Tab-separated table of C-alpha atoms and ligand atoms in Angstrom:
chain	number	residue	atom	x	y	z
L	238	UNK	CA	-1.763	-12.888	21.625
L	239	UNK	CA	1.600	-14.515	22.296
L	240	UNK	CA	1.485	-17.338	24.749
L	241	UNK	CA	4.565	-19.288	25.745
L	242	UNK	CA	5.502	-19.406	29.407
L	243	UNK	CA	9.027	-20.690	29.597
L	244	UNK	CA	9.300	-20.384	33.361
L	245	UNK	CA	6.464	-22.857	33.857
L	246	UNK	CA	8.214	-25.498	31.880
L	247	UNK	CA	8.920	-28.442	34.152
L	248	UNK	CA	10.800	-31.705	33.877
L	249	UNK	CA	14.100	-30.337	32.668
L	250	UNK	CA	16.878	-30.188	35.195
L	251	UNK	CA	18.680	-27.232	33.610
L	252	UNK	CA	15.461	-25.280	33.377
L	253	UNK	CA	14.780	-25.964	37.051
L	254	UNK	CA	18.211	-24.664	38.003
L	255	UNK	CA	17.502	-21.505	36.063
L	256	UNK	CA	14.146	-21.148	37.775
L	257	UNK	CA	15.777	-21.357	41.198
L	258	UNK	CA	18.571	-18.982	40.248
L	259	UNK	CA	16.976	-16.253	38.225
L	260	UNK	CA	13.608	-16.868	36.562
L	261	UNK	CA	11.111	-14.268	37.659
L	262	UNK	CA	7.784	-15.603	38.903
L	263	UNK	CA	5.077	-13.827	36.931
L	264	UNK	CA	2.367	-13.047	39.424
L	265	UNK	CA	0.139	-11.469	36.765
L	266	UNK	CA	-0.257	-14.849	35.065
L	267	UNK	CA	-2.625	-16.032	37.785
L	268	UNK	CA	-3.845	-12.733	39.220
L	269	UNK	CA	-4.154	-9.904	36.735
L	270	UNK	CA	-5.763	-7.795	39.481
L	271	UNK	CA	-2.727	-7.835	41.781
L	272	UNK	CA	-1.633	-4.207	42.217
L	273	UNK	CA	0.580	-4.339	45.334
L	274	UNK	CA	3.063	-7.109	45.974
L	275	UNK	CA	6.159	-7.998	47.984
L	276	UNK	CA	9.284	-9.227	46.276
L	277	UNK	CA	12.966	-9.832	46.859
L	278	UNK	CA	15.495	-7.753	44.904
L	279	UNK	CA	17.946	-10.247	43.399
L	280	UNK	CA	20.073	-7.634	41.653
L	281	UNK	CA	20.160	-3.934	40.802
L	282	UNK	CA	22.703	-2.802	38.221
L	283	UNK	CA	23.276	0.461	36.333
L	284	UNK	CA	21.522	0.327	32.939
L	285	UNK	CA	21.653	2.368	29.744
L	286	UNK	CA	20.163	5.855	30.290
L	287	UNK	CA	16.550	6.117	29.137
L	288	UNK	CA	14.485	8.917	27.612
L	289	UNK	CA	12.673	10.775	30.389
L	290	UNK	CA	10.330	13.753	30.442
L	291	UNK	CA	13.338	16.132	30.497
L	292	UNK	CA	15.908	14.383	28.317
L	293	UNK	CA	18.004	11.302	28.955
L	294	UNK	CA	18.057	10.129	32.560
L	295	UNK	CA	20.171	7.551	34.407
L	296	UNK	CA	18.537	4.182	34.974
L	297	UNK	CA	19.010	0.915	36.837
L	298	UNK	CA	17.902	-2.580	35.952
L	299	UNK	CA	16.279	-4.554	38.750
L	300	UNK	CA	15.622	-8.302	38.831
L	301	UNK	CA	13.100	-9.630	41.350
L	302	UNK	CA	12.186	-13.118	42.495
L	303	UNK	CA	8.583	-12.395	41.515
L	304	UNK	CA	6.661	-9.512	39.950
L	305	UNK	CA	3.202	-8.218	39.116
L	306	UNK	CA	4.681	-5.853	36.505
L	307	UNK	CA	3.743	-6.852	32.973
L	308	UNK	CA	6.568	-6.500	30.411
L	309	UNK	CA	5.951	-5.298	26.841
L	310	UNK	CA	5.022	-8.387	24.870
L	311	UNK	CA	2.391	-9.862	22.598
L	312	UNK	CA	1.109	-6.441	21.529
L	313	UNK	CA	0.408	-5.290	25.106
L	314	UNK	CA	2.622	-2.442	26.435
L	315	UNK	CA	4.489	-2.693	29.736
L	316	UNK	CA	3.202	-1.547	33.103
L	317	UNK	CA	4.493	1.462	35.022
L	318	UNK	CA	4.435	2.057	38.768
L	319	UNK	CA	6.720	2.034	41.817
L	320	UNK	CA	9.334	-0.344	43.164
L	321	UNK	CA	9.908	0.939	46.682
L	322	UNK	CA	10.698	4.628	46.114
L	323	UNK	CA	11.879	4.041	42.560
L	324	UNK	CA	9.689	4.861	39.573
L	325	UNK	CA	9.400	1.991	37.098
L	326	UNK	CA	10.171	3.453	33.648
L	327	UNK	CA	10.052	0.283	31.574
L	328	UNK	CA	9.535	-3.447	32.030
L	329	UNK	CA	11.226	-5.857	29.625
L	330	UNK	CA	10.698	-9.523	28.963
L	331	UNK	CA	14.124	-11.136	28.769
L	332	UNK	CA	13.241	-14.784	28.424
L	333	UNK	CA	13.096	-16.259	31.912
L	334	UNK	CA	13.659	-12.948	33.652
L	335	UNK	CA	11.705	-9.739	33.741
L	336	UNK	CA	13.895	-6.635	33.858
L	337	UNK	CA	12.495	-3.599	35.663
L	338	UNK	CA	14.087	-0.352	34.485
L	339	UNK	CA	13.896	2.151	37.344
L	340	UNK	CA	15.007	5.735	37.951
L	341	UNK	CA	17.159	5.110	41.050
L	342	UNK	CA	19.106	2.403	42.769
L	343	UNK	CA	17.068	-0.140	44.747
L	344	UNK	CA	18.714	-1.927	47.716
L	345	UNK	CA	18.789	-5.725	47.614
L	346	UNK	CA	16.410	-7.432	50.022
L	347	UNK	CA	12.690	-6.980	50.384
L	348	UNK	CA	10.815	-4.405	48.301
L	349	UNK	CA	7.183	-3.431	47.746
L	350	UNK	CA	5.918	-3.145	44.201
L	351	UNK	CA	2.911	-1.075	43.142
L	352	UNK	CA	1.461	-1.272	39.629
L	353	UNK	CA	0.004	1.906	38.077
L	354	UNK	CA	-3.532	0.538	38.042
L	355	UNK	CA	-5.439	2.895	35.705
L	356	UNK	CA	-2.869	2.227	32.979
L	357	UNK	CA	-2.886	-1.536	33.549
L	358	UNK	CA	-6.669	-1.830	33.724
L	359	UNK	CA	-6.950	0.148	30.483
L	360	UNK	CA	-4.589	-2.364	28.851
L	361	UNK	CA	-6.699	-5.237	30.223
L	362	UNK	CA	-9.884	-3.723	28.781
L	363	UNK	CA	-8.245	-3.242	25.381
L	364	UNK	CA	-6.601	-6.676	25.320
L	365	UNK	CA	-9.657	-8.727	26.293
L	366	UNK	CA	-11.687	-6.554	23.910
L	367	UNK	CA	-9.246	-7.448	21.160
L	368	UNK	CA	-9.614	-11.199	21.769
L	369	UNK	CA	-13.384	-10.820	21.648
L	370	UNK	CA	-13.490	-8.614	18.544
L	371	UNK	CA	-11.035	-10.885	16.711
L	372	UNK	CA	-13.183	-13.888	17.641
L	373	UNK	CA	-16.290	-12.212	16.208
L	374	UNK	CA	-14.566	-11.286	12.914
L	375	UNK	CA	-13.389	-14.888	12.616
L	376	UNK	CA	-16.584	-16.583	13.695
L	377	UNK	CA	-19.082	-14.398	11.831
L	378	UNK	CA	-17.156	-13.463	8.710
L	379	UNK	CA	-14.207	-15.869	8.468
L	380	UNK	CA	-11.691	-13.022	8.789
L	381	UNK	CA	-8.684	-14.144	10.891
L	382	UNK	CA	-6.575	-11.689	12.903
L	383	UNK	CA	-2.885	-11.803	12.043
L	384	UNK	CA	-1.608	-9.126	14.434
L	385	UNK	CA	-2.644	-6.838	17.268
L	386	UNK	CA	-1.303	-3.511	18.486
L	387	UNK	CA	-2.341	-1.681	21.630
L	388	UNK	CA	-1.439	1.991	21.060
L	389	UNK	CA	-1.524	4.983	23.372
L	390	UNK	CA	-4.810	6.163	21.880
L	391	UNK	CA	-6.083	3.550	19.479
L	392	UNK	CA	-5.850	-0.255	19.212
L	393	UNK	CA	-5.623	-2.121	15.942
L	394	UNK	CA	-5.997	-5.634	14.606
L	395	UNK	CA	-4.873	-6.653	11.138
L	396	UNK	CA	-7.371	-8.917	9.372
L	397	UNK	CA	-6.472	-11.245	6.549
L	398	UNK	CA	-8.766	-11.617	3.557
L	399	UNK	CA	-11.014	-9.319	1.553
L	400	UNK	CA	-11.893	-5.771	2.539
L	401	UNK	CA	-14.361	-5.890	5.464
L	402	UNK	CA	-17.638	-4.256	4.484
L	403	UNK	CA	-19.357	-1.650	6.634
L	404	UNK	CA	-21.895	-4.308	7.662
L	405	UNK	CA	-19.112	-6.663	8.717
L	406	UNK	CA	-17.354	-3.973	10.770
L	407	UNK	CA	-20.565	-3.030	12.540
L	408	UNK	CA	-21.682	-6.676	12.728
L	409	UNK	CA	-18.495	-7.756	14.527
L	410	UNK	CA	-18.736	-4.751	16.866
L	411	UNK	CA	-22.381	-5.537	17.716
L	412	UNK	CA	-21.698	-9.236	18.276
L	413	UNK	CA	-18.752	-8.383	20.567
L	414	UNK	CA	-20.836	-5.888	22.538
L	415	UNK	CA	-23.574	-8.482	22.939
L	416	UNK	CA	-21.030	-10.806	24.612
L	417	UNK	CA	-19.955	-7.854	26.793
L	418	UNK	CA	-23.555	-7.222	27.910
L	419	UNK	CA	-23.884	-10.917	28.805
L	420	UNK	CA	-20.922	-10.470	31.204
L	421	UNK	CA	-19.391	-13.853	30.464
L	422	UNK	CA	-16.471	-15.175	32.559
L	423	UNK	CA	-12.934	-14.796	31.211
L	424	UNK	CA	-10.595	-17.479	32.533
L	425	UNK	CA	-6.978	-18.550	32.221
L	426	UNK	CA	-6.409	-22.098	30.953
L	427	UNK	CA	-3.178	-24.077	30.928
L	428	UNK	CA	-2.491	-27.022	28.709
L	429	UNK	CA	-0.186	-28.561	26.153
L	430	UNK	CA	-0.537	-27.704	22.502
L	431	UNK	CA	-2.555	-30.899	21.974
L	432	UNK	CA	-4.830	-30.281	24.966
L	433	UNK	CA	-5.599	-26.737	23.831
L	434	UNK	CA	-6.202	-27.932	20.276
L	435	UNK	CA	-8.778	-30.412	21.604
L	436	UNK	CA	-10.471	-27.551	23.468
L	437	UNK	CA	-10.791	-25.718	20.146
L	438	UNK	CA	-8.109	-23.049	20.538
L	439	UNK	CA	-8.495	-20.319	17.934
L	440	UNK	CA	-4.862	-20.090	16.952
L	441	UNK	CA	-2.411	-22.989	16.897
L	442	UNK	CA	0.991	-22.252	18.397
L	443	UNK	CA	4.224	-23.987	17.516
L	444	UNK	CA	5.600	-23.946	21.065
L	445	UNK	CA	5.892	-27.096	23.154
L	446	UNK	CA	5.435	-27.451	26.904
L	447	UNK	CA	2.749	-25.956	29.075
L	448	UNK	CA	0.919	-23.135	27.344
L	449	UNK	CA	-1.363	-20.436	28.672
L	450	UNK	CA	-4.610	-19.548	26.959
L	451	UNK	CA	-7.437	-17.125	27.660
L	452	UNK	CA	-11.004	-18.363	27.423
L	453	UNK	CA	-14.056	-16.186	26.977
L	454	UNK	CA	-16.930	-18.481	27.859
L	455	UNK	CA	-18.609	-19.912	24.769
L	456	UNK	CA	-16.926	-17.309	22.580
L	457	UNK	CA	-13.173	-17.696	22.338
L	458	UNK	CA	-10.087	-19.596	23.453
L	459	UNK	CA	-6.708	-18.356	22.358
L	460	UNK	CA	-3.092	-18.663	23.506
L	461	UNK	CA	-1.982	-15.504	25.267
L	462	UNK	CA	0.501	-14.359	27.912
L	463	UNK	CA	-1.282	-11.049	28.520
L	464	UNK	CA	-3.412	-9.655	31.327
L	465	UNK	CA	-7.194	-9.803	31.013
L	466	UNK	CA	-10.346	-8.659	32.798
L	467	UNK	CA	-12.221	-11.377	34.698
L	468	UNK	CA	-15.513	-11.038	32.871
L	469	UNK	CA	-16.543	-9.483	29.575
L	470	UNK	CA	-18.676	-6.841	31.308
L	471	UNK	CA	-15.454	-5.140	32.429
L	472	UNK	CA	-14.509	-4.454	28.795
L	473	UNK	CA	-17.363	-1.972	29.036
L	474	UNK	CA	-17.918	-1.358	25.316
L	475	UNK	CA	-16.130	-1.846	22.002
L	476	UNK	CA	-16.237	0.793	19.284
L	477	UNK	CA	-14.783	0.169	15.832
L	478	UNK	CA	-13.291	3.443	14.635
L	479	UNK	CA	-11.923	2.772	11.180
L	480	UNK	CA	-10.518	0.355	8.630
L	481	UNK	CA	-7.711	0.850	6.133
L	482	UNK	CA	-5.469	-1.288	3.967
L	483	UNK	CA	-1.976	-1.984	5.297
L	484	UNK	CA	0.128	-4.066	2.939
L	485	UNK	CA	-1.918	-7.253	2.246
L	486	UNK	CA	-4.153	-6.915	5.298
L	487	UNK	CA	-6.986	-4.746	6.590
L	488	UNK	CA	-6.214	-2.752	9.733
L	489	UNK	CA	-9.265	-2.279	11.945
L	490	UNK	CA	-9.039	0.468	14.561
L	491	UNK	CA	-11.025	0.078	17.743
L	492	UNK	CA	-11.218	1.245	21.354
L	493	UNK	CA	-12.624	-0.398	24.472
L	494	UNK	CA	-13.830	0.616	27.919
L	495	UNK	CA	-12.798	4.028	29.201
L	496	UNK	CA	-11.323	4.849	25.785
L	497	UNK	CA	-14.686	4.162	24.122
L	498	UNK	CA	-16.365	6.539	26.545
L	499	UNK	CA	-13.699	9.123	25.828
L	500	UNK	CA	-13.854	8.981	22.018
L	501	UNK	CA	-17.673	8.979	22.052
L	502	UNK	CA	-17.595	12.081	24.268
L	503	UNK	CA	-15.096	13.773	21.943
L	504	UNK	CA	-17.270	12.888	18.941
L	505	UNK	CA	-20.276	14.472	20.622
L	506	UNK	CA	-18.224	17.547	21.535
L	507	UNK	CA	-17.269	18.011	17.859
L	508	UNK	CA	-20.858	17.421	16.739
L	509	UNK	CA	-22.092	19.974	19.248
L	510	UNK	CA	-19.696	22.593	17.812
L	511	UNK	CA	-20.830	21.749	14.265
L	512	UNK	CA	-24.525	21.884	15.234
L	513	UNK	CA	-23.862	25.343	16.697
L	514	UNK	CA	-22.071	26.700	13.643
L	515	UNK	CA	-24.530	25.166	11.156
L	516	UNK	CA	-27.581	25.916	13.283
L	517	UNK	CA	-29.116	22.451	12.921
L	518	UNK	CA	-29.973	19.349	14.917
L	519	UNK	CA	-27.607	16.365	15.168
L	520	UNK	CA	-29.477	14.209	12.669
L	521	UNK	CA	-29.521	17.109	10.177
L	522	UNK	CA	-25.700	17.468	10.126
L	523	UNK	CA	-24.968	15.399	6.979
L	524	UNK	CA	-27.726	17.176	5.053
L	525	UNK	CA	-26.567	20.596	6.298
L	526	UNK	CA	-22.998	19.886	5.145
L	527	UNK	CA	-24.233	18.659	1.734
L	528	UNK	CA	-26.273	21.844	1.377
L	529	UNK	CA	-23.251	23.964	2.268
L	530	UNK	CA	-21.121	22.186	-0.334
L	531	UNK	CA	-23.832	22.675	-2.989
L	532	UNK	CA	-24.096	26.368	-2.087
L	533	UNK	CA	-20.342	26.750	-2.277
L	534	UNK	CA	-20.287	25.180	-5.766
L	535	UNK	CA	-23.138	27.421	-6.959
L	536	UNK	CA	-21.442	30.513	-5.500
L	537	UNK	CA	-18.192	29.604	-7.175
L	538	UNK	CA	-19.951	29.230	-10.529
L	539	UNK	CA	-21.641	32.625	-10.278
L	540	UNK	CA	-18.406	34.212	-9.096
L	541	UNK	CA	-16.664	32.839	-12.193
L	542	UNK	CA	-19.421	34.257	-14.404
L	543	UNK	CA	-19.244	37.660	-12.690
L	544	UNK	CA	-15.436	37.738	-12.972
L	545	UNK	CA	-15.719	36.921	-16.683
L	546	UNK	CA	-18.160	39.811	-17.208
L	547	UNK	CA	-15.870	42.134	-15.262
L	548	UNK	CA	-12.875	40.921	-17.285
L	549	UNK	CA	-14.628	41.590	-20.590
L	550	UNK	CA	-15.626	45.139	-19.637
L	551	UNK	CA	-12.352	46.046	-17.971
L	552	UNK	CA	-10.237	44.515	-20.756
L	553	UNK	CA	-11.867	46.760	-23.352
L	554	UNK	CA	-11.012	49.786	-21.248
L	555	UNK	CA	-7.420	48.714	-20.551
L	556	UNK	CA	-6.738	47.704	-24.156
L	557	UNK	CA	-7.945	51.012	-25.603
L	558	UNK	CA	-5.906	52.959	-23.039
L	559	UNK	CA	-2.749	50.882	-23.639
L	560	UNK	CA	-0.012	52.921	-25.275
L	561	UNK	CA	1.209	51.711	-28.631
L	562	UNK	CA	4.941	51.003	-28.758
L	563	UNK	CA	7.396	50.068	-31.486
L	564	UNK	CA	5.907	47.926	-34.304
L	565	UNK	CA	2.418	48.934	-33.184
L	566	UNK	CA	2.461	46.536	-30.226
L	567	UNK	CA	0.232	47.784	-27.415
L	568	UNK	CA	1.118	46.880	-23.836
L	569	UNK	CA	-1.442	46.903	-21.011
L	570	UNK	CA	0.689	46.599	-17.855
L	571	UNK	CA	-1.260	46.748	-14.608
L	572	UNK	CA	-0.294	46.253	-10.972
L	573	UNK	CA	-3.625	45.082	-9.578
L	574	UNK	CA	-4.531	45.834	-6.000
L	575	UNK	CA	-7.291	44.101	-4.081
L	576	UNK	CA	-8.434	42.126	-7.126
L	577	UNK	CA	-9.740	38.590	-6.935
L	578	UNK	CA	-6.924	36.185	-7.940
L	579	UNK	CA	-9.335	34.371	-10.275
L	580	UNK	CA	-9.705	37.601	-12.255
L	581	UNK	CA	-6.112	37.582	-13.536
L	582	UNK	CA	-6.479	34.898	-16.166
L	583	UNK	CA	-9.795	35.973	-17.802
L	584	UNK	CA	-8.682	39.622	-17.754
L	585	UNK	CA	-5.342	38.854	-19.427
L	586	UNK	CA	-7.052	36.579	-21.965
L	587	UNK	CA	-9.648	39.239	-22.852
L	588	UNK	CA	-6.974	41.926	-23.267
L	589	UNK	CA	-4.942	39.604	-25.521
L	590	UNK	CA	-7.950	39.215	-27.849
L	591	UNK	CA	-7.181	42.721	-29.090
L	592	UNK	CA	-4.954	42.892	-32.174
L	593	UNK	CA	-1.203	42.977	-31.339
L	594	UNK	CA	-1.833	43.585	-27.655
L	595	UNK	CA	0.168	42.278	-24.682
L	596	UNK	CA	-1.292	42.003	-21.158
L	597	UNK	CA	1.092	42.070	-18.192
L	598	UNK	CA	-0.881	41.660	-14.960
L	599	UNK	CA	0.599	41.309	-11.487
L	600	UNK	CA	-1.409	41.030	-8.283
L	601	UNK	CA	0.427	43.187	-5.750
L	602	UNK	CA	-0.594	41.439	-2.509
L	603	UNK	CA	0.167	37.873	-3.581
L	604	UNK	CA	2.810	38.229	-6.293
L	605	UNK	CA	0.663	36.191	-8.702
L	606	UNK	CA	1.151	37.169	-12.332
L	607	UNK	CA	-0.337	36.388	-15.725
L	608	UNK	CA	1.129	37.532	-19.040
L	609	UNK	CA	-0.801	36.985	-22.295
L	610	UNK	CA	-0.505	38.273	-25.841
L	611	UNK	CA	-2.321	38.399	-29.134
L	612	UNK	CA	-0.267	36.046	-31.344
L	613	UNK	CA	0.400	38.854	-33.803
L	614	UNK	CA	2.271	40.800	-31.084
L	615	UNK	CA	5.070	38.318	-31.759
L	616	UNK	CA	6.811	38.358	-28.364
L	617	UNK	CA	8.065	35.312	-26.464
L	618	UNK	CA	6.373	35.541	-23.073
L	619	UNK	CA	8.023	32.296	-21.923
L	620	UNK	CA	11.430	33.947	-22.335
L	621	UNK	CA	10.177	37.139	-20.661
L	622	UNK	CA	8.938	35.142	-17.651
L	623	UNK	CA	12.234	33.283	-17.416
L	624	UNK	CA	14.143	36.573	-17.229
L	625	UNK	CA	11.702	37.996	-14.670
L	626	UNK	CA	12.014	34.906	-12.448
L	627	UNK	CA	15.814	35.012	-12.754
L	628	UNK	CA	15.730	38.367	-10.948
L	629	UNK	CA	12.616	37.833	-8.817
L	630	UNK	CA	12.420	34.135	-7.878
L	631	UNK	CA	9.115	32.307	-8.107
L	632	UNK	CA	7.370	29.340	-9.668
L	633	UNK	CA	5.501	29.234	-12.944
L	634	UNK	CA	5.550	28.577	-16.672
L	635	UNK	CA	3.499	28.501	-19.845
L	636	UNK	CA	3.811	29.035	-23.593
L	637	UNK	CA	5.024	31.767	-25.904
L	638	UNK	CA	1.593	33.451	-25.777
L	639	UNK	CA	0.503	32.801	-22.200
L	640	UNK	CA	2.363	32.386	-18.885
L	641	UNK	CA	1.438	32.401	-15.235
L	642	UNK	CA	3.585	32.407	-12.102
L	643	UNK	CA	3.756	33.286	-8.438
L	644	UNK	CA	6.658	35.280	-7.051
L	645	UNK	CA	8.227	33.945	-3.864
L	646	UNK	CA	8.252	37.488	-2.456
L	647	UNK	CA	5.061	39.472	-3.117
L	648	UNK	CA	7.052	42.589	-2.168
L	649	UNK	CA	8.794	42.431	-5.568
L	650	UNK	CA	5.497	42.557	-7.545
L	651	UNK	CA	5.976	46.146	-8.769
L	652	UNK	CA	9.623	45.616	-9.708
L	653	UNK	CA	8.772	42.391	-11.563
L	654	UNK	CA	6.106	44.222	-13.577
L	655	UNK	CA	8.533	47.033	-14.470
L	656	UNK	CA	11.118	44.471	-15.577
L	657	UNK	CA	8.554	42.649	-17.750
L	658	UNK	CA	7.507	45.968	-19.323
L	659	UNK	CA	11.069	46.886	-20.204
L	660	UNK	CA	11.711	43.417	-21.674
L	661	UNK	CA	8.600	43.703	-23.888
L	662	UNK	CA	9.658	47.188	-25.059
L	663	UNK	CA	13.172	46.017	-25.900
H	757	LIG	ZN1	-3.758	-11.813	23.772
C-alpha cells in the first residue's frame, strides 16, 4: 500500500534541481532483490540518540545518492543492515530523501551498503502476501482492505463491511494459496493515475504524476511503494490466524512464508504436548477437552453435594457444643484448618439454622471468613465485620445476618476471629 514516488516526478525544473542536489535514488523500486550496493555519502550529521539494546545510544544521520535500504512506509517496516562499518538502526522516508540512522560516523565519499536480507525477504513475503489476500477478500467477498500493518510477529489487514464468516476467512486464504501454488509473476508497473485506472487498479490514489503499482498476474494491481517477491510462489504460504473487531472494521491476522512455517510448527508443538497430557490422538483433542470439562462440572456438582452433607452433620455437632452466652445467644466460633473453602458458607448457614445461634468461621490458611446468625440472635454482623476489617484489613460485605470477607493477611485469621468473638459477646 502507499504508492507515490516523488523523486520520479519529471518535467518540473525545481523538482529536477532537488533531484540533482539531494533526492535519494531508490534502488529497491526496480530491484527488490538488491542486497549489496555502492553509494556516495552526501552528508553524515549527528542525530538524536536512539534506543539501542543497552539504553540510549548516539546516532548519525546519513544521506546517500542512492540506496537499497527501504524506509518505514506504507505499512512495511524499514530495513536494517550495514553502511560500511556502521550498523543501520533505522531508515526514514523524508520526502525526497531517505535518512539512514547509523551507530557511528560515516566518512563522505564512497560506501558499501548491505541490507539485512532475512529481515527484508520476510517483509517481502508478508507484503506481497497481503496484496494477494486483500485481493481475494475483495474479489470473492466484496470486502475491501482499508489498512495494512506488518508487525514483528503477525500481519494484519483491516476489512470494511460485515463480519467475515469462517467460510470467508478460509475461502480467501485458500484462493490466495491457490495463486501462490500457480507461481504467478509479480511485476512493478509505472503509470499515471489515469493509466493505472484503465489497467483496473484496485485502489484509486489521489496523487498526480508517475505512480508505481504492483501487479500479480491476473489477480491484482494496486499502487504501492513497497518491496515485493518476484513471483507468488515465493510467498510460500498464507495462513489466516484470527479476526476481531477494531472500531468499525474487521482486523484479520495472517502470516506468510517463513512465519507460516513457524506458527504451524508452534501449533503442532502445543498439540503434541496436549496429546501427551490427555493421552489421545490429534483428531481426538476437541472431544478429549469437552470430556474433561464435562467431568470437571460433574465433579464440582458432587463435591458441592458432599460438602453440603458434611456441613449438615458438622453444624449439628458445632451448634450443640457452642457455649450459650448472655441472652441465650450461642456462638460457634471456629478457626478452620485445611478445610475446603467452599465448605465455609454451607457450614455457617447450617449452624445459623439453630435457634439464636451465631456462626463465626475463619479459614486459617486463606483468611477467608463467613459469619452467619439465626435472626433471633439479634446481632448486626455487618457492623461486626466492619470493626474486624478496621483492625485487620480485607475485602468483603453482606447483611445483618450474613457476611463474608477475605483478610488481606491470612496471618491475622486467629486474631480476627478472637476480635469477632469479643464483639459478639459485648
Ligand atoms: Zn503494498
